[in-house]
C-alpha atoms as one frame of an Amber mdcrd trajectory, in Angstrom:
protein
   0.000   0.000   0.000   1.240   3.508  -0.747   2.544   5.364   2.297   0.556
   8.391   1.123  -2.841   7.931   2.754  -6.003   9.239   1.073  -7.726  12.039
   3.011 -11.103  11.373   4.587 -13.989  12.772   2.563 -17.609  13.380   3.603
 -20.468  11.538   1.949 -21.988  13.153  -1.133 -25.724  13.664  -1.408 -27.102
  11.942  -4.493 -29.023  13.889  -7.102 -31.187  12.797 -10.051 -28.176  12.587
 -12.376 -26.683   9.828 -10.197 -29.701   7.627 -10.814 -29.766   8.410 -14.523
 -26.102   7.394 -14.805 -26.719   4.256 -12.750 -29.453   3.085 -15.111 -27.961
   4.481 -18.285 -27.222   0.900 -19.343 -30.874   0.664 -20.448 -30.320   3.383
 -23.039 -27.003   1.815 -24.018 -28.456  -1.662 -24.595 -31.612  -0.659 -26.459
 -30.373   2.404 -28.355 -26.602   2.902 -28.394 -25.476  -0.695 -29.026 -27.866
  -1.435 -31.936 -27.073   1.875 -33.637 -23.348   1.375 -32.993 -23.432  -2.069
 -34.558 -25.305  -0.726 -37.588 -22.802   2.097 -38.032 -19.848  -0.290 -37.661
 -21.380  -2.576 -40.285 -22.069   0.270 -42.734 -18.546   1.580 -42.232 -17.175
  -1.881 -42.904 -19.173  -2.107 -46.140 -17.792   1.286 -47.166 -14.260   0.103
 -46.443 -14.790  -3.059 -48.491 -16.158  -1.003 -51.356 -13.076   1.197 -51.170
 -10.771  -1.846 -51.170 -12.378  -3.073 -54.396 -11.177   0.066 -56.131  -7.682
   0.194 -57.574  -5.112   2.468 -55.964  -5.181   4.500 -59.192  -8.945   5.079
 -58.860  -8.574   6.023 -55.198  -5.867   8.518 -56.121  -8.117  10.156 -58.729
 -10.891  10.496 -56.131  -8.368  11.886 -53.663  -7.174  14.535 -56.134 -10.774
  15.552 -56.856 -11.562  15.844 -53.144  -8.426  17.894 -52.526  -9.482  20.278
 -55.283 -12.898  20.695 -53.625 -11.245  21.608 -50.307  -8.894  24.062 -52.013
 -11.796  25.739 -53.816 -13.793  25.882 -50.597 -10.953  27.622 -48.750 -10.531
  30.140 -51.551 -14.203  31.125 -51.240 -13.753  32.160 -47.615 -14.027  35.846
 -46.832 -11.814  36.462 -43.758 -13.692  39.622 -42.825 -17.127  37.973 -42.852
 -16.657  34.238 -42.339 -15.506  32.582 -39.125 -12.337  30.603 -38.603 -11.904
  27.430 -40.657 -13.252  24.293 -39.013 -14.030  20.788 -40.247 -17.690  19.977
 -40.849 -17.596  16.919 -38.596 -20.199  17.071 -35.831 -18.789  17.804 -32.328
 -19.953  14.512 -30.826 -18.230  12.405 -33.495 -14.772  12.993 -31.980 -13.474
   9.982 -30.034 -11.747  12.104 -27.375 -13.491  12.885 -24.102 -13.018  16.649
 -24.067 -16.045  18.657 -25.174 -15.660  20.041 -28.682 -17.222  23.366 -27.681
 -15.218  25.493 -30.104 -17.706  24.505 -32.818 -20.415  26.450 -31.031 -18.820
  29.652 -32.307 -19.384  30.926 -35.845 -17.000  29.116 -38.147 -16.347  28.311
 -41.804 -16.937  24.613 -42.396 -14.776  22.460 -44.664 -15.946  18.921 -45.358
 -13.187  16.303 -45.025 -15.518  13.291 -44.691 -14.524  11.714 -48.053 -10.891
  11.380 -46.936 -11.061   7.813 -45.612  -9.178   5.754 -48.208  -5.922   3.840
 -48.122  -4.188   5.322 -51.157  -1.183   3.037 -51.468   0.735   0.224 -49.799
   4.316   0.557 -51.010   6.123  -2.638 -50.026   9.384  -1.452 -51.600   9.567
   1.706 -49.481   7.627   0.073 -46.612   5.202   2.978 -46.558   1.413   3.189
 -46.285  -0.035   6.348 -47.847  -3.399   6.997 -46.230  -6.037   9.685 -45.877
  -6.718  11.186 -42.430 -10.006   9.390 -41.682  -8.564   5.916 -42.215  -8.930
   4.175 -38.850  -6.855   1.514 -37.164  -9.325  -1.311 -37.731  -9.460  -0.502
 -41.438  -5.712  -0.496 -41.998  -4.918  -3.604 -39.937  -7.622  -5.494 -41.844
  -5.656  -4.788 -45.028  -2.033  -5.000 -43.891  -1.935  -7.824 -41.334  -2.784
 -10.567 -43.899   0.217  -9.239 -45.851   2.396  -9.738 -42.730   2.792  -5.966
 -42.592   1.709  -3.415 -40.025   2.047   0.209 -39.074   4.938   0.541 -36.651
   2.516   1.942 -34.046  -1.102   0.694 -34.073  -3.321   2.419 -31.517  -5.563
  -0.153 -29.800  -9.077   1.172 -30.426 -10.501   0.448 -33.897 -12.144   3.867
 -34.314  -8.978   5.940 -33.832  -8.058   7.671 -37.083  -4.734   8.496 -38.667
  -5.542  12.213 -38.612  -6.462  12.162 -34.934  -3.336  10.218 -34.005  -1.109
  12.627 -35.968  -2.680  15.941 -34.986  -3.368  14.705 -31.472  -1.872  11.746
 -29.685  -1.245   8.095 -30.503   0.612   5.417 -28.562   0.842   1.622 -28.498
   2.830  -1.140 -26.857   5.481  -0.790 -29.578   6.139   2.898 -28.841   9.158
   2.078 -26.683  10.820   1.218 -30.021   9.218   3.588 -32.523   7.959   6.530
 -30.480   4.472   7.985 -30.751   2.332   7.477 -33.861   3.397  10.840 -35.295
   7.060   9.760 -35.038   6.389   7.021 -37.597   5.103   9.433 -40.260   7.583
  10.292 -43.027   5.479  12.849 -44.942   2.413  15.037 -44.408   0.267  16.398
 -47.238  -1.244  19.643 -45.960  -3.585  22.252 -47.408  -2.451  25.597 -46.006
  -4.603  28.610 -45.156  -4.189  30.103 -48.639  -5.382  26.890 -50.287  -1.981
  25.681 -51.436  -1.172  21.969 -51.163   2.285  21.170 -49.769   4.141  18.008
 -48.834   6.183  18.339 -45.655   9.072  15.992 -44.845  11.909  16.247 -42.356
  14.431  17.290 -44.991  12.560  19.448 -47.523  11.665  23.154 -47.539   8.691
  22.487 -45.251  10.692  20.687 -42.577   9.616  23.213 -39.922   5.975  22.412
 -40.703   6.777  18.682 -40.619   7.970  18.940 -37.017   5.192  21.332 -35.970
   2.181  19.297 -37.194   2.115  16.664 -34.373   0.019  17.837 -31.395  -1.186
  20.886 -33.360  -4.820  19.652 -33.493  -5.244  20.696 -37.112  -4.535  24.363
 -36.390  -1.706  24.788 -38.919  -3.475  23.427 -41.977  -5.761  20.654 -43.166
  -4.168  17.208 -43.311  -5.330  15.346 -46.434  -2.830  12.466 -46.581   0.158
  10.997 -44.766   2.883   8.492 -45.494   3.325   6.196 -42.500   6.080   3.680
 -41.821   5.318  -0.043 -42.224   7.173  -2.900 -40.550   7.244  -6.662 -41.240
   5.328  -8.759 -38.715   4.372 -12.381 -38.062   1.022 -14.074 -37.623   1.011
 -14.317 -33.815   2.044 -12.419 -30.730   3.785 -14.523 -28.094   2.622 -12.832
 -24.909   4.134 -13.354 -21.473   2.089 -12.377 -18.394   4.161 -11.760 -15.278
   2.475 -10.925 -11.943   4.047  -8.327  -9.661   3.307  -7.874  -5.950   4.747
  -5.011  -3.905   4.300  -1.286  -3.334   3.858   1.197  -6.182   7.584   1.921
  -6.413   8.243  -1.827  -6.681   5.659  -2.088  -9.447   7.200   0.875 -11.302
  10.632  -0.795 -11.159   9.306  -4.167 -12.321   7.585  -2.405 -15.196  10.832
  -0.667 -16.198  12.764  -3.924 -15.989  10.258  -5.630 -18.301  11.518  -3.715
 -21.354  14.506  -1.526 -20.381  17.791  -3.436 -19.874  19.689  -2.134 -16.863
  22.931  -2.285 -18.852  21.559   0.466 -21.129  21.433  -1.698 -24.255  18.007
  -0.309 -25.134  18.300  -0.640 -28.923  19.163  -4.367 -28.802  16.183  -6.289
 -30.209  17.388  -9.456 -28.486  16.914  -7.816 -25.091  13.898  -5.586 -25.806
  10.450  -7.103 -26.536   8.294  -6.001 -29.456   5.347  -4.997 -27.253   5.043
  -3.828 -23.662   2.239  -2.845 -21.303   1.527  -3.154 -17.601  -1.818  -3.044
 -15.846  -1.986  -2.117 -12.169  -5.031  -3.503 -10.387  -4.425  -2.158  -6.876
  -1.672  -0.326  -4.961   0.066  -3.675  -4.450  -0.768  -5.844  -7.492   0.046
  -5.560 -11.186   0.681  -7.675 -14.274   3.527  -6.871 -16.673   3.020  -8.090
 -20.243   5.671  -8.409 -22.918   5.113  -9.643 -26.444   7.222 -10.859 -29.341
   6.052 -11.620 -32.857   5.877 -15.359 -33.560   5.251 -17.386 -36.690   2.209
 -19.571 -37.218   4.464 -22.624 -37.112   5.802 -21.688 -33.687   2.389 -20.830
 -32.254   0.886 -24.164 -33.324   3.613 -26.342 -31.869   2.370 -28.975 -29.477
   1.957 -27.657 -25.952   1.547 -23.991 -26.920  -1.702 -22.266 -25.998  -3.464
 -20.110 -28.599  -5.964 -17.576 -27.277  -8.299 -15.906 -29.796  -9.047 -12.885
 -27.635 -10.990 -11.228 -30.463 -13.985 -13.598 -30.246 -17.062 -11.798 -28.894
 -17.659 -14.193 -25.995 -14.099 -14.094 -24.646 -13.241 -12.680 -21.221 -12.403
  -8.989 -21.468  -8.675  -8.664 -21.942  -7.829  -6.719 -18.798  -9.694  -9.294
 -16.706  -7.986 -12.149 -18.517  -4.577 -10.595 -17.783  -5.500 -10.251 -14.117
  -5.709 -14.034 -13.775  -1.894 -14.065 -13.717  -2.135 -12.782 -10.147  -3.651
 -16.126  -9.154  -2.014 -18.644 -11.450   1.384 -17.012 -11.786   3.496 -16.370
 -14.876   2.136 -17.842 -18.103   2.655 -17.566 -21.870   0.156 -17.752 -24.714
  -0.080 -16.944 -28.413  -2.619 -14.427 -29.727  -3.361 -13.800 -33.432  -1.586
 -10.535 -34.196  -4.556  -8.488 -35.352  -6.633  -9.616 -32.377  -3.792  -8.611
 -30.096  -3.563  -5.145 -31.656  -7.235  -4.494 -30.840  -7.355  -6.315 -27.508
  -8.804  -3.331 -25.614 -11.435  -2.365 -28.196 -14.383  -4.526 -27.129 -14.387
  -3.360 -23.502 -12.888   0.127 -24.112 -10.030  -0.815 -21.766 -12.145  -1.165
 -18.597 -14.612   1.663 -19.169 -17.075  -0.937 -20.441 -17.621  -2.032 -16.840
 -18.996   1.411 -15.940 -21.097   1.669 -19.087 -22.547  -1.851 -18.708 -22.025
  -3.151 -15.147 -22.902  -6.710 -16.228 -21.196  -6.499 -19.630 -18.303  -8.672
 -18.446 -20.575 -11.528 -17.363 -20.412 -14.703 -19.488 -24.129 -14.727 -20.295
 -23.976 -11.181 -21.659 -20.756 -11.744 -23.573 -22.125 -14.909 -25.166 -25.536
 -13.476 -26.096 -24.710  -9.842 -26.853 -20.942  -9.497 -26.894 -21.026  -9.259
 -30.702 -22.731  -5.857 -30.320 -19.775  -4.455 -28.385 -18.273  -1.939 -28.178
 -20.621   1.035 -28.110 -19.302   3.882 -30.249 -17.786   6.561 -28.014 -19.287
   9.194 -30.290 -22.805   7.837 -29.691 -22.230   7.676 -25.949 -21.331  11.354
 -26.086 -24.253  12.209 -28.368 -26.781  10.661 -25.945 -25.460  12.039 -22.683
 -26.753  15.636 -22.668 -25.339  18.629 -20.809 -26.120  17.435 -17.273 -24.560
  14.004 -17.846 -21.573  15.594 -19.523 -20.969  17.826 -16.502 -21.451  14.854
 -14.185 -18.730  12.886 -15.955 -16.450  15.889 -15.842 -16.768  15.998 -12.059
 -17.095  12.305 -11.251 -14.940  10.601 -13.854 -11.311  10.794 -14.921  -9.980
  10.256 -18.448  -6.324  11.248 -18.380  -3.077  10.139 -19.952   0.002  11.422
 -18.158   3.215  11.337 -20.180   5.899  10.935 -17.526   9.690  10.403 -17.715
  10.263   6.723 -16.976  12.239   7.377 -13.799   9.293   9.329 -12.339   6.614
   6.672 -12.919   6.665   5.579  -9.267   6.059   9.173  -8.139   3.182   9.533
 -10.605   1.560   6.313  -9.388   1.744   7.442  -5.766   0.234  10.812  -6.690
  -2.706   9.203  -8.511  -3.241   6.746  -5.659  -3.312   9.540  -3.098  -5.445
  12.051  -4.986  -7.740   9.911  -7.156  -7.581   6.249  -6.046  -8.267   4.970
  -9.537  -7.622   1.382 -10.623  -6.832  -0.240 -12.985  -4.011   1.959 -14.290
  -2.397   1.404 -17.677   1.351   1.810 -18.243   2.793   1.996 -21.747   6.321
   3.264 -22.541   7.365   5.449 -25.451  10.510   7.062 -26.768  10.511  10.853
 -26.809  13.097  11.639 -29.468  15.633  14.428 -29.398  14.860  16.211 -32.667
  16.759  18.847 -34.686  14.211  21.441 -33.509  12.286  21.889 -30.264   8.712
  20.743 -30.772   5.671  21.119 -28.507   6.799  18.116 -26.458  10.488  17.483
 -25.877  12.876  15.493 -23.637  14.437  16.897 -20.489  17.603  18.914 -21.001
  20.727  16.784 -20.599  18.881  13.453 -20.468  21.485  11.888 -22.790  24.206
  12.607 -20.213  22.274  11.056 -17.329  21.609   7.806 -19.241  18.908   6.627
 -16.877  17.247   3.268 -17.403  15.517   3.175 -20.799  17.208   6.275 -22.210
  19.465   6.323 -25.265  21.550   9.081 -26.806  18.740   9.902 -29.239  15.640
   9.524 -27.044  14.428   9.781 -23.468  12.086   7.018 -22.345   8.700   8.264
 -21.188   5.604   6.387 -20.023   1.920   6.941 -20.576   0.229   6.526 -17.218
  -3.361   5.912 -18.325  -5.895   6.884 -15.656  -9.400   6.003 -16.818 -12.294
   5.254 -14.464 -14.390   6.586 -11.617 -12.226   7.638  -8.625 -12.409   5.656
  -5.410 -14.264   8.413  -3.513 -16.977   8.493  -6.198 -17.422   4.718  -6.046
 -17.751   4.993  -2.250 -20.315   7.823  -2.531 -17.969  10.476  -1.130 -17.467
  14.091  -2.146 -14.989  14.461  -5.005 -14.096  17.613  -6.923 -13.013  16.400
 -10.356 -12.059  19.819 -11.695  -9.852  20.533  -8.683  -8.220  17.094  -8.947
  -7.367  17.760 -12.607  -5.952  21.205 -11.723  -3.706  19.656  -9.085  -2.659
  16.901 -11.493  -1.758  19.423 -14.189   0.290  21.466 -11.723   2.194  18.324
 -10.752   2.777  17.523 -14.404   4.196  20.971 -15.165   6.561  20.735 -12.206
   7.795  17.298 -13.310   8.250  17.878 -17.071   5.227  15.807 -18.033   2.770
  16.272 -20.877  -0.997  15.869 -21.157  -2.599  14.734 -24.430  -4.957  17.439
 -25.590  -7.929  15.113 -26.042  -8.220  14.910 -22.255 -10.334  17.266 -20.171
  -8.067  20.092 -19.041  -8.295  22.932 -16.543  -5.144  24.705 -17.783  -5.315
  28.424 -18.429  -3.369  29.750 -21.402  -0.305  30.712 -19.374   0.021  27.256
 -17.819  -0.719  25.529 -21.115   2.406  27.129 -22.562   4.341  26.229 -19.444
   3.575  22.576 -20.185   4.197  22.767 -23.949   6.734  24.706 -26.002   5.221
  27.355 -28.272   8.277  28.386 -30.289   8.099  26.281 -33.439   4.312  26.126
 -33.371   3.822  29.905 -33.287   6.566  30.374 -35.874   4.685  28.085 -38.275
   1.336  29.689 -37.426   2.664  32.992 -38.691   4.795  31.718 -41.554   2.021
  29.628 -43.115  -0.856  32.049 -42.522  -2.719  30.018 -39.914  -3.311  32.988
 -37.588  -6.702  34.428 -38.442  -7.649  31.284 -40.405  -7.402  28.392 -37.945
  -8.103  28.503 -34.227  -5.063  28.284 -31.940  -4.309  24.926 -30.350  -4.871
  26.165 -26.805  -8.182  27.723 -27.626  -9.298  24.648 -29.542  -8.610  22.504
 -26.449  -9.997  25.006 -23.941 -12.929  23.827 -21.861 -16.222  25.678 -22.122
 -18.370  27.379 -24.713 -16.786  29.563 -27.368 -18.540  32.662 -28.615 -17.620
  34.581 -31.747 -16.287  37.392 -29.552 -14.045  34.965 -27.656 -12.685  33.583
 -30.913 -11.676  37.048 -32.124 -10.136  37.970 -28.778  -8.211  34.703 -28.612
  -6.782  35.186 -32.095  -5.711  38.731 -31.226  -4.052  37.418 -28.064  -2.028
  35.017 -30.168  -1.082  37.772 -32.559   0.245  39.684 -29.555   1.809  36.483
 -28.113   0.562  37.316 -24.655   1.867  34.274 -22.816   4.218  32.244 -24.976
   7.890  33.119 -24.730   9.101  32.302 -28.209  12.551  31.872 -29.678  11.852
  32.163 -33.374  13.540  29.511 -35.505  15.308  30.726 -38.601  13.403  30.375
 -41.871
C-alpha cells in the first residue's frame, strides 16, 4: 500500500443525475449498441467497397476531393466568415473533451470523403493513407500481408488524422515513439489553399515537425505516409504478476523492457510490445510480447488464445488471472492482439454496462460491443456531460520513466483509480524543439531506458471513476485535474490534448513549447484562419467574440515566450 494515505472525505448527497447514470445501461443496450453495430457494419461495407477500387482510382478520387477543399478555402471571406473548421459534428470525436469550439461561428470544410488507403508501397515500406482511415481498417488490409504500421493504436475507431494531430501510442512505442514519429510525410492544405508536402528534410521541414500535437490548427491534413514494418502471424505474450508497493511495481515495469545495462536498442533484449496493468496499490501484471510465426504458435503444448472472439473474457480481466495462477505464456493472433482493448474500451465498459463482463452477456450480446464513443457522447446531454467531468477521470500522463513511481503514488493519493495502464514510449531528441520534448541533458544522465537519441517516457493511463466516487464520497473532479496538471508541469510531463483540461493559457504554454508552433502559425498564414491549439482545447463554450479575442491574443503572443527559428 502507498505510504501516502487518502484524506477522509464526507459523503456526497445523491441527485437525479446519479440515478440516470446508474441506469444508463438501459439506453445503451436498447439504443446505443444497436445503432453502434449498424454504423460499424455500414462503415465496414464502405471500407470493403473502397478496397475493391484500384489504388489508381482512389488517387483520382483523392485529387478531386483535394481540389474541392482548395476551392472551398478560396471562397472564404476572412472579414465575414468565421475561422476554418471541419464539418464533422462535435460529438463524433473519439476524445473525451467537449468540442465546444464549434459552437462559435465558423467556416466549415468537409473532409468526410478522406477515408481511403491510397497506397501500400512494399518497396519503401510505406502506407499512404487519408486522415479518416482508422486503425481497424488499416490492420484489416495489412496484417494478412504480414505488414503493419509501426505503431497501431488499440481502439478500432482511432483515425490516422487524430493520431497525428493529437496523440497516438501503443505497446510498440518504446521502439518507434508515438504514432506521429512514424510518419515520413504530411500532405497539408495551407490557409491560402496551397497543397504542400512536408518531410523532415525538404523546404517544409519546420511544418513537418510542428504538425504533431497541433490539433489541425496549422493546416488541413489530407494524406500521410506512414512507416510499415514486417510482422508475423502471432504475438507470443508473457504475463508476469508483480506484488509489492507502487515503487516496486514501477521498477518491475521498467525492468520488463529496459535493460539495466543500457542496451536499449538491442532487439534481443527488448520485446516487441510492452504494457503493464496495475489492479491495486500492491498488485500488477507486466506483459511483454514478441512476434511469432504460425508454425511456432501451433507447436504442441503452446496455448493459442483468440481474444478477439465476442464471448471471450475482457482482456484486462484475462490478464488479471496471472495474479492467481502465476506467470504464463500464450499466443494471440496478431490483429486480435492489436485491438485487444477495443471490445471493452479498456475497462470503461464495466462502468457503461455493469454486467457487460458476465459470461451470459458476452455470449448473447458481446457481438454488439463496443458502443461507439461518439454515440455515448451524443446521448449524454449537458447534465450528464458535466457529471462525468466531475465524477470521472480520463487522463493520460506522459511521464519520464524514472518518475513513474512518483506519478503512481500521486494518482493513488489524490484519485484512487484502478486499474491503471502503463505503456512506454521514446521521446526523441529532434533537430528542432517541438511542442513536447525530452528533459535537457537526459542523454548525459543515461537513466534506465534512455538512449543518446531519445528519453524514455511512459503513458500513465488513468481512466475510471475515482475511489471516492465509487464509495459515494465528495470528489471535486475539476480541482483534482488542476492539481494533477500542476504536478505535471513541475515534473516535465505532458498531457494529451484530447483529455479534459483545466489549464489556463499561461500554464498551457508552461507545459508545452510554443516556439516552433507559433513560428509556423505565422509563416504559413494560420493565424486568423485556424483557431489556436490552446483555444481549440480550452474547456467551455466559445462565442464569436471569444474567438476574435483569442486570435488577437495570439497575434500579440501574450503568454508564450518564443525563440523564433530561422526560416
